[in-house]
Amino acid sequence: METLRTFKADLHIHTCLSPCADIGITPSTIVKRAIEKGIDIIAVTDHNSAENTAAAKKAAEGTGLTVLAGMEIASSEEAHILALFDDIEGIMRLQDIVYMNLMPGKNDEKRFGYQIVADENDVVLGFNKRLLIGAALLTAHSIVKIIHLFGGLAIASHIDRSFFSVISQFGFIPEDIKFDALEISFRLSREEAERKFREYNHIPWISASDSHRIDDIGARTSTFFIKEPTIAELSSAFKNIDGRKVEWG
Amino acid sequence: MKLNDIVNKLPLKVNSYSDGLQKDVSGGYSSDLLSDVLANSREGNVWITLQTNLNIVAVASVKNLAGIIIVSSKKPPEETLKKAEEEKITIMTTSMPAFETAGRIYQLLQGKNV
């Protein structure tokens, strides 16, 4: 039997690139705070963009913290879906597809907020002008398929929320959308989630902070029992292969 | 037609920024997808929705909508109402469902009594 270790993970963190996030939640600050909180794996998951993932990865180099390259995509039904990849290449391919299908329009910084692209030292590289608060004109079904095609994991975001979740938008989790896991938000306890979402207990659950401010990081984490902090191992944990598993709450 | 004329004729409760009742209504738009409203509503429209989250205020503000009617007795949270006051967006609530709300407003805008 291979040696499994525990990895504490916060797989849903926004940066200053997300219009609704605080401008102080920069790539390097996230890395510092995650390490302080004893977290082993984080995922940077901005709305419909991944332009700050490379900076977070660079900021974490040599620290022992693993940064997964992620994105939180809004589907045409306005269901939010987390995409997680090991490397920048996968997420950039996905970003190309999302950008091609993002509803047109320019961000209105005064109303929606700033969309700051920063480097690993918090130097502002520019402002993303796209309407990241909008949605991609791709169905949840096709988004999950594309994520899988590119080798990533697809997780249904905060299924307990009354808006922007697969359940709020579809009324249920469609069986033909093959989510690797479902995310329960920090708002719900494990017990409440088990009462409410019993019918979906055949799909693995995680929980994460969905941080929009630096102080939120680690407010909710999931613990993975895996060999190493990779997408392949997270996937094995979801499928309970050879003792691998995920726990929270 | 002013927003006030609609409020006077239908069972709507004004929840924020009552000064906005003097705005002219150019028409209506009924949708619960914020991205759809961003893309397809027109300036001066009254927006009929069951969404209550904070983002509806930003959408109404960007699109310069006349106001938001939240249907089916849904209650907007305090943070939404606070933001609506700041952004000068009139939010109204009603126990009517979206179908009836839209139908009656459509008739009013056509000059019919409802």
Short mmCIF file of N, CA and C in Angstrom, two decimals, chain B residues 46-108:
data_model
loop_
_atom_site.label_atom_id
_atom_site.label_comp_id
_atom_site.label_asym_id
_atom_site.label_seq_id
_atom_site.Cartn_x
_atom_site.Cartn_y
_atom_site.Cartn_z
N VAL B 46 -38.63 48.40 -16.50
CA VAL B 46 -38.81 47.90 -15.15
C VAL B 46 -38.51 46.40 -15.23
N TRP B 47 -37.70 45.92 -14.30
CA TRP B 47 -37.19 44.54 -14.37
C TRP B 47 -37.96 43.66 -13.38
N ILE B 48 -38.54 42.61 -13.91
CA ILE B 48 -39.32 41.67 -13.09
C ILE B 48 -38.49 40.41 -12.87
N THR B 49 -38.26 40.06 -11.60
CA THR B 49 -37.38 38.93 -11.32
C THR B 49 -37.69 38.31 -9.96
N LEU B 50 -37.21 37.08 -9.75
CA LEU B 50 -37.28 36.54 -8.40
C LEU B 50 -35.91 36.50 -7.74
N GLN B 51 -34.91 37.03 -8.43
CA GLN B 51 -33.58 37.13 -7.81
C GLN B 51 -33.59 38.25 -6.76
N THR B 52 -32.87 38.05 -5.68
CA THR B 52 -32.82 39.07 -4.62
C THR B 52 -31.39 39.45 -4.26
N ASN B 53 -30.42 38.77 -4.86
CA ASN B 53 -29.03 38.97 -4.39
C ASN B 53 -28.48 40.32 -4.82
N LEU B 54 -27.43 40.71 -4.15
CA LEU B 54 -26.78 42.01 -4.29
C LEU B 54 -26.53 42.42 -5.74
N ASN B 55 -26.20 41.46 -6.59
CA ASN B 55 -25.82 41.77 -7.96
C ASN B 55 -26.94 42.39 -8.78
N ILE B 56 -28.19 42.20 -8.36
CA ILE B 56 -29.29 42.78 -9.15
C ILE B 56 -29.19 44.31 -9.17
N VAL B 57 -28.68 44.87 -8.08
CA VAL B 57 -28.57 46.34 -7.99
C VAL B 57 -27.54 46.83 -9.00
N ALA B 58 -26.41 46.14 -9.09
CA ALA B 58 -25.36 46.55 -10.04
C ALA B 58 -25.88 46.45 -11.47
N VAL B 59 -26.61 45.39 -11.76
CA VAL B 59 -27.15 45.20 -13.11
C VAL B 59 -28.14 46.33 -13.45
N ALA B 60 -29.04 46.63 -12.52
CA ALA B 60 -30.03 47.68 -12.75
C ALA B 60 -29.35 49.03 -12.93
N SER B 61 -28.29 49.24 -12.18
CA SER B 61 -27.57 50.50 -12.23
C SER B 61 -26.84 50.66 -13.57
N VAL B 62 -26.14 49.62 -13.97
CA VAL B 62 -25.41 49.65 -15.24
C VAL B 62 -26.34 49.88 -16.41
N LYS B 63 -27.50 49.22 -16.38
CA LYS B 63 -28.42 49.30 -17.51
C LYS B 63 -29.39 50.48 -17.39
N ASN B 64 -29.24 51.24 -16.30
CA ASN B 64 -30.12 52.40 -16.09
C ASN B 64 -31.60 52.01 -16.14
N LEU B 65 -31.95 50.95 -15.43
CA LEU B 65 -33.33 50.48 -15.42
C LEU B 65 -34.17 51.38 -14.52
N ALA B 66 -35.48 51.41 -14.77
CA ALA B 66 -36.36 52.27 -13.98
C ALA B 66 -36.51 51.73 -12.56
N GLY B 67 -36.48 50.42 -12.42
CA GLY B 67 -36.62 49.83 -11.09
C GLY B 67 -36.67 48.31 -11.19
N ILE B 68 -36.68 47.66 -10.02
CA ILE B 68 -36.71 46.20 -9.98
C ILE B 68 -37.96 45.78 -9.21
N ILE B 69 -38.72 44.85 -9.78
CA ILE B 69 -39.85 44.27 -9.05
C ILE B 69 -39.51 42.83 -8.70
N ILE B 70 -39.42 42.54 -7.41
CA ILE B 70 -39.13 41.19 -6.95
C ILE B 70 -40.47 40.49 -6.67
N VAL B 71 -40.69 39.37 -7.34
CA VAL B 71 -42.02 38.73 -7.34
C VAL B 71 -42.11 37.55 -6.35
N SER B 72 -43.29 36.99 -6.27
CA SER B 72 -43.55 35.76 -5.51
C SER B 72 -43.16 35.87 -4.04
N SER B 73 -43.37 37.05 -3.47
CA SER B 73 -43.14 37.29 -2.03
C SER B 73 -41.71 37.04 -1.57
N LYS B 74 -40.75 37.04 -2.51
CA LYS B 74 -39.35 36.88 -2.09
C LYS B 74 -38.90 38.16 -1.40
N LYS B 75 -38.12 37.97 -0.34
CA LYS B 75 -37.67 39.14 0.44
C LYS B 75 -36.20 39.45 0.13
N PRO B 76 -35.93 40.64 -0.38
CA PRO B 76 -34.52 41.00 -0.62
C PRO B 76 -33.77 41.15 0.70
N PRO B 77 -32.54 40.64 0.79
CA PRO B 77 -31.77 40.80 2.02
C PRO B 77 -31.39 42.26 2.26
N GLU B 78 -31.08 42.57 3.50
CA GLU B 78 -30.76 43.93 3.92
C GLU B 78 -29.63 44.54 3.08
N GLU B 79 -28.61 43.73 2.77
CA GLU B 79 -27.45 44.25 2.02
C GLU B 79 -27.88 44.71 0.61
N THR B 80 -28.85 44.01 0.03
CA THR B 80 -29.34 44.40 -1.29
C THR B 80 -30.06 45.75 -1.21
N LEU B 81 -30.89 45.91 -0.18
CA LEU B 81 -31.65 47.16 -0.04
C LEU B 81 -30.73 48.34 0.26
N LYS B 82 -29.70 48.08 1.07
CA LYS B 82 -28.75 49.13 1.42
C LYS B 82 -28.02 49.61 0.16
N LYS B 83 -27.57 48.65 -0.63
CA LYS B 83 -26.88 48.96 -1.88
C LYS B 83 -27.82 49.70 -2.84
N ALA B 84 -29.08 49.30 -2.84
CA ALA B 84 -30.06 49.92 -3.74
C ALA B 84 -30.26 51.40 -3.37
N GLU B 85 -30.29 51.70 -2.06
CA GLU B 85 -30.40 53.10 -1.63
C GLU B 85 -29.19 53.88 -2.14
N GLU B 86 -27.99 53.31 -1.95
CA GLU B 86 -26.75 53.98 -2.37
C GLU B 86 -26.74 54.24 -3.87
N GLU B 87 -27.18 53.25 -4.62
CA GLU B 87 -27.12 53.34 -6.09
C GLU B 87 -28.37 53.99 -6.68
N LYS B 88 -29.29 54.40 -5.80
CA LYS B 88 -30.54 55.04 -6.24
C LYS B 88 -31.35 54.13 -7.17
N ILE B 89 -31.55 52.92 -6.71
CA ILE B 89 -32.36 51.95 -7.45
C ILE B 89 -33.61 51.64 -6.64
N THR B 90 -34.76 51.79 -7.28
CA THR B 90 -36.02 51.50 -6.61
C THR B 90 -36.33 50.01 -6.70
N ILE B 91 -36.42 49.38 -5.53
CA ILE B 91 -36.80 47.96 -5.49
C ILE B 91 -38.20 47.87 -4.94
N MET B 92 -39.05 47.12 -5.64
CA MET B 92 -40.42 46.88 -5.19
C MET B 92 -40.61 45.38 -5.01
N THR B 93 -41.51 45.00 -4.11
CA THR B 93 -41.81 43.59 -3.93
C THR B 93 -43.31 43.37 -4.09
N THR B 94 -43.65 42.15 -4.46
CA THR B 94 -45.07 41.82 -4.64
C THR B 94 -45.29 40.33 -4.37
N SER B 95 -46.52 40.00 -3.98
CA SER B 95 -46.84 38.58 -3.81
C SER B 95 -47.23 37.95 -5.14
N MET B 96 -47.46 38.78 -6.17
CA MET B 96 -47.83 38.22 -7.48
C MET B 96 -46.65 37.45 -8.07
N PRO B 97 -46.91 36.37 -8.80
CA PRO B 97 -45.82 35.72 -9.52
C PRO B 97 -45.42 36.53 -10.75
N ALA B 98 -44.32 36.14 -11.39
CA ALA B 98 -43.78 36.92 -12.51
C ALA B 98 -44.79 37.03 -13.66
N PHE B 99 -45.50 35.94 -13.95
CA PHE B 99 -46.44 35.93 -15.08
C PHE B 99 -47.51 37.01 -14.92
N GLU B 100 -48.10 37.04 -13.75
CA GLU B 100 -49.16 38.02 -13.51
C GLU B 100 -48.61 39.45 -13.48
N THR B 101 -47.46 39.61 -12.84
CA THR B 101 -46.84 40.93 -12.75
C THR B 101 -46.56 41.49 -14.14
N ALA B 102 -45.91 40.65 -14.97
CA ALA B 102 -45.56 41.09 -16.33
C ALA B 102 -46.83 41.37 -17.13
N GLY B 103 -47.81 40.49 -17.02
CA GLY B 103 -49.05 40.64 -17.79
C GLY B 103 -49.77 41.93 -17.46
N ARG B 104 -49.84 42.21 -16.19
CA ARG B 104 -50.56 43.43 -15.79
C ARG B 104 -49.81 44.69 -16.16
N ILE B 105 -48.50 44.67 -16.01
CA ILE B 105 -47.71 45.85 -16.39
C ILE B 105 -47.77 46.06 -17.91
N TYR B 106 -47.73 44.97 -18.64
CA TYR B 106 -47.82 45.06 -20.11
C TYR B 106 -49.11 45.77 -20.50
N GLN B 107 -50.19 45.36 -19.87
CA GLN B 107 -51.48 45.98 -20.18
C GLN B 107 -51.51 47.47 -19.81
N LEU B 108 -50.94 47.79 -18.65
CA LEU B 108 -50.88 49.20 -18.24
C LEU B 108 -50.13 50.02 -19.28
#
